[in-house]
């Protein structure tokens, strides 16, 4: 058994076209959820969000604002998210009621929306911790993967380097 806890259905969606039998029969996600914690309460899902922003110095702020006003309309953002085929969740619970998310023939979507949107959730750790936010923004875990794949670095060395970088970042934020 393999558990892919990445907050998306990307793995499932990636195999759906070439191996629909895997998607519909072999891959299990609907209704599993996380186990309960030691107190018997459901473990909340970590939710990551993507932000829209207008950078300082943008040349056409008025048009950017109009686009964002358009884009965040429930109908528009709902259709956009559905085009991802389950790679992302809608941010508005009302959108989870659409026929796409509630398709009784799909073994993954209803469970995904229940676990990642309608069930207990918490923000990602970087929301609470500046050091973790910096680790994430510097792609500290992506860098060793690139070093191994592209440059032939030994995995142990690349991971050790990442841990060292994480320790350096966390040390900057240590309270006296």
PDB file of N, CA and C in Angstrom, residues 123-129 132-133:
ATOM      1  N   UNK A 123      -4.424  25.505   8.280  1.00  0.00           N
ATOM      2  CA  UNK A 123      -3.504  26.070   7.287  1.00  0.00           C
ATOM      3  C   UNK A 123      -2.153  25.364   7.341  1.00  0.00           C
ATOM      4  N   UNK A 124      -1.410  25.467   6.256  1.00  0.00           N
ATOM      5  CA  UNK A 124      -0.067  24.897   6.205  1.00  0.00           C
ATOM      6  C   UNK A 124       0.800  25.562   7.272  1.00  0.00           C
ATOM      7  N   UNK A 125       1.863  24.882   7.681  1.00  0.00           N
ATOM      8  CA  UNK A 125       2.703  25.338   8.793  1.00  0.00           C
ATOM      9  C   UNK A 125       3.382  26.680   8.532  1.00  0.00           C
ATOM     10  N   UNK A 126       3.673  26.984   7.295  1.00  0.00           N
ATOM     11  CA  UNK A 126       4.356  28.245   7.004  1.00  0.00           C
ATOM     12  C   UNK A 126       3.507  29.457   7.369  1.00  0.00           C
ATOM     13  N   UNK A 127       2.221  29.271   7.527  1.00  0.00           N
ATOM     14  CA  UNK A 127       1.342  30.370   7.926  1.00  0.00           C
ATOM     15  C   UNK A 127       1.671  30.826   9.349  1.00  0.00           C
ATOM     16  N   UNK A 128       2.086  29.902  10.195  1.00  0.00           N
ATOM     17  CA  UNK A 128       2.353  30.189  11.598  1.00  0.00           C
ATOM     18  C   UNK A 128       3.825  30.417  11.913  1.00  0.00           C
ATOM     19  N   UNK A 129       4.710  30.011  11.018  1.00  0.00           N
ATOM     20  CA  UNK A 129       6.119  29.972  11.347  1.00  0.00           C
ATOM     21  C   UNK A 129       6.940  30.627  10.243  1.00  0.00           C
ATOM     22  N   UNK A 132       9.613  28.423   8.657  1.00  0.00           N
ATOM     23  CA  UNK A 132       9.068  27.449   7.711  1.00  0.00           C
ATOM     24  C   UNK A 132       8.675  28.129   6.405  1.00  0.00           C
ATOM     25  N   UNK A 133       8.163  29.354   6.485  1.00  0.00           N
ATOM     26  CA  UNK A 133       7.823  30.102   5.275  1.00  0.00           C
ATOM     27  C   UNK A 133       9.065  30.348   4.428  1.00  0.00           C
TER      28      UNK A 133
END
